[in-house]
Amino acid sequence: ARVAAAIQAGADGSVELERELESLRQSRGRAAVVLDELSRNPETAARAWVPGPAVEILGEDASRLVLSLTRDKAGEVREAAITALVSLGPDAVRPALPNLRRRLRSKDVTERVSAMRSLGEAGDSEALAAIEERAERAESADERHEAAAAAAILRAVGT
């Protein structure tokens, strides 16, 4: 509860948040419980905060918790989770890739762009053809630009 309140307080809660984070670093068991509870918090900011500290404190043991956050309703949470999984390595992010590939076909442009960025960050070469297609055929210039950037990243990873 203190961690969630500190997150919600923003800059005003930064000192308290750092104190709570240090406490979590001292006890992996308590950290696992607190982070799991925060992953179900109704506030997006609290859920989006979880992946970074989870990976920092729990390492590979955080992968299941962080993977669950890749399916969160809030894009901010999903992106934080993918970034955290990527930091753990290819094996950790691999289970999230099929869901990200499905999001490339979303009706929501923001969802598609987020998926492209995440797939690029994850180095998912299987998504390259679909992303290149979005770079050529997307209606919005912004989406074409984001797709081209993600495709360039994937081509660079593939070489």
Coordinates of C-alpha atoms in Angstrom, one line a residue:
A1 CA 0.0 0.0 0.0
R2 CA 2.9 2.4 0.8
V3 CA 4.5 1.6 -2.5
A4 CA 1.3 2.3 -4.5
A5 CA 0.7 5.5 -2.6
A6 CA 4.3 6.7 -3.3
I7 CA 3.9 5.9 -7.0
Q8 CA 0.6 7.7 -7.2
A9 CA 2.2 10.8 -5.5
G10 CA 4.6 11.1 -8.4
A11 CA 7.5 13.4 -7.7
D12 CA 6.2 14.2 -4.2
G13 CA 6.5 10.5 -3.4
S14 CA 9.9 9.9 -4.9
V15 CA 11.8 9.8 -1.5
E16 CA 9.2 7.4 0.0
L17 CA 9.3 5.2 -3.2
E18 CA 13.1 5.0 -3.1
R19 CA 12.9 4.0 0.6
E20 CA 10.3 1.3 -0.2
L21 CA 12.3 0.1 -3.2
E22 CA 15.4 -0.3 -1.0
S23 CA 13.4 -2.3 1.5
L24 CA 12.2 -4.6 -1.3
R25 CA 15.8 -5.1 -2.4
Q26 CA 16.6 -6.3 1.1
S27 CA 14.0 -9.0 1.0
R28 CA 13.3 -10.9 -2.3
G29 CA 10.4 -12.8 -0.7
R30 CA 8.6 -9.6 0.4
A31 CA 9.5 -8.1 -2.9
A32 CA 7.8 -10.9 -4.8
V33 CA 4.6 -10.6 -2.8
V34 CA 4.5 -6.8 -3.0
L35 CA 5.2 -6.7 -6.7
D36 CA 2.6 -9.4 -7.4
E37 CA 0.0 -7.3 -5.4
L38 CA 1.0 -4.2 -7.3
S39 CA 0.6 -6.0 -10.6
R40 CA -3.1 -6.2 -9.9
N41 CA -3.5 -2.6 -8.6
P42 CA -6.3 -0.7 -10.3
E43 CA -4.0 2.3 -11.0
T44 CA -2.1 2.0 -14.3
A45 CA 0.9 3.9 -12.9
A46 CA 1.4 1.3 -10.2
R47 CA 1.1 -1.6 -12.6
A48 CA 3.5 0.1 -15.1
W49 CA 6.1 0.5 -12.3
V50 CA 6.2 -3.2 -11.5
P51 CA 8.3 -4.7 -14.4
G52 CA 11.4 -2.6 -13.8
P53 CA 11.9 -3.3 -10.1
A54 CA 10.7 -6.9 -10.6
V55 CA 13.5 -7.6 -13.1
E56 CA 16.0 -5.7 -11.0
I57 CA 15.2 -7.4 -7.7
L58 CA 14.0 -10.9 -8.8
G59 CA 15.9 -11.3 -12.1
E60 CA 14.7 -14.3 -14.2
D61 CA 12.3 -15.2 -11.3
A62 CA 10.3 -12.2 -12.4
S63 CA 9.6 -13.4 -15.9
R64 CA 6.2 -15.0 -15.1
L65 CA 4.9 -12.0 -13.3
V66 CA 6.2 -9.6 -16.0
L67 CA 4.9 -11.8 -18.8
S68 CA 1.4 -11.5 -17.2
L69 CA 1.7 -7.8 -17.5
T70 CA 2.2 -8.0 -21.3
R71 CA -1.5 -8.7 -21.5
D72 CA -2.6 -5.7 -19.3
K73 CA -5.4 -3.5 -20.6
A74 CA -3.1 -0.4 -20.5
G75 CA -0.5 0.1 -23.2
E76 CA 1.9 1.8 -20.8
V77 CA 1.9 -1.4 -18.7
R78 CA 2.4 -3.7 -21.7
E79 CA 5.3 -1.6 -23.0
A80 CA 7.0 -1.6 -19.6
A81 CA 6.6 -5.3 -19.4
I82 CA 8.0 -6.0 -22.8
T83 CA 11.0 -3.7 -22.2
A84 CA 11.7 -5.6 -18.9
L85 CA 11.4 -9.0 -20.6
V86 CA 13.8 -7.9 -23.4
S87 CA 16.3 -6.9 -20.7
L88 CA 16.1 -10.5 -19.4
G89 CA 16.9 -11.9 -22.8
P90 CA 15.4 -13.8 -25.7
D91 CA 14.1 -16.7 -23.7
A92 CA 12.1 -14.4 -21.4
V93 CA 10.4 -12.4 -24.1
R94 CA 9.7 -15.3 -26.5
P95 CA 6.3 -16.3 -24.9
A96 CA 5.0 -12.7 -25.5
L97 CA 5.8 -12.6 -29.2
P98 CA 2.7 -14.3 -30.6
N99 CA 0.4 -11.9 -28.7
L100 CA 2.5 -8.9 -30.0
R101 CA 2.2 -10.3 -33.6
R102 CA -1.6 -10.5 -33.2
R103 CA -1.6 -6.8 -32.2
L104 CA -0.1 -5.9 -35.5
R105 CA -3.7 -6.5 -36.9
S106 CA -5.5 -4.4 -34.3
K107 CA -8.0 -1.8 -35.5
D108 CA -6.3 0.6 -33.1
V109 CA -3.3 2.4 -34.7
T110 CA -1.7 3.1 -31.3
E111 CA -1.9 -0.6 -30.5
R112 CA -0.3 -1.5 -33.8
V113 CA 2.5 1.0 -33.4
S114 CA 3.2 -0.2 -29.8
A115 CA 3.3 -3.8 -31.1
M116 CA 5.8 -2.8 -33.9
R117 CA 8.1 -1.0 -31.4
S118 CA 8.0 -4.0 -29.0
L119 CA 8.6 -6.5 -31.7
G120 CA 11.5 -4.4 -33.0
E121 CA 12.9 -4.1 -29.4
A122 CA 12.5 -7.9 -29.0
G123 CA 14.3 -8.6 -32.3
D124 CA 11.4 -10.7 -33.6
S125 CA 12.5 -11.5 -37.2
E126 CA 9.3 -13.5 -37.7
A127 CA 7.4 -10.2 -37.6
L128 CA 9.5 -8.5 -40.2
A129 CA 7.3 -9.2 -43.3
A130 CA 4.2 -7.9 -41.5
I131 CA 5.9 -4.8 -40.3
E132 CA 7.4 -4.1 -43.7
E133 CA 3.9 -4.4 -45.1
R134 CA 2.6 -1.8 -42.6
A135 CA 5.6 0.5 -43.6
E136 CA 4.3 0.4 -47.2
R137 CA 0.6 0.3 -46.8
A138 CA -0.4 2.0 -43.5
E139 CA -2.8 4.9 -44.0
S140 CA -1.1 7.2 -41.6
A141 CA 2.4 8.6 -42.2
D142 CA 3.2 8.2 -38.5
E143 CA 2.4 4.5 -38.6
R144 CA 4.4 4.0 -41.8
H145 CA 7.4 5.8 -40.2
E146 CA 7.2 3.7 -37.0
A147 CA 6.9 0.5 -39.1
A148 CA 9.9 1.5 -41.2
A149 CA 11.9 2.2 -38.0
A150 CA 10.9 -1.2 -36.5
A151 CA 11.7 -3.0 -39.8
A152 CA 15.1 -1.3 -39.9
I153 CA 15.9 -2.6 -36.4
L154 CA 14.8 -6.1 -37.3
R155 CA 16.9 -6.1 -40.5
A156 CA 19.9 -4.9 -38.5
V157 CA 19.4 -7.7 -35.9
G158 CA 19.0 -10.3 -38.7
T159 CA 22.4 -9.5 -40.2

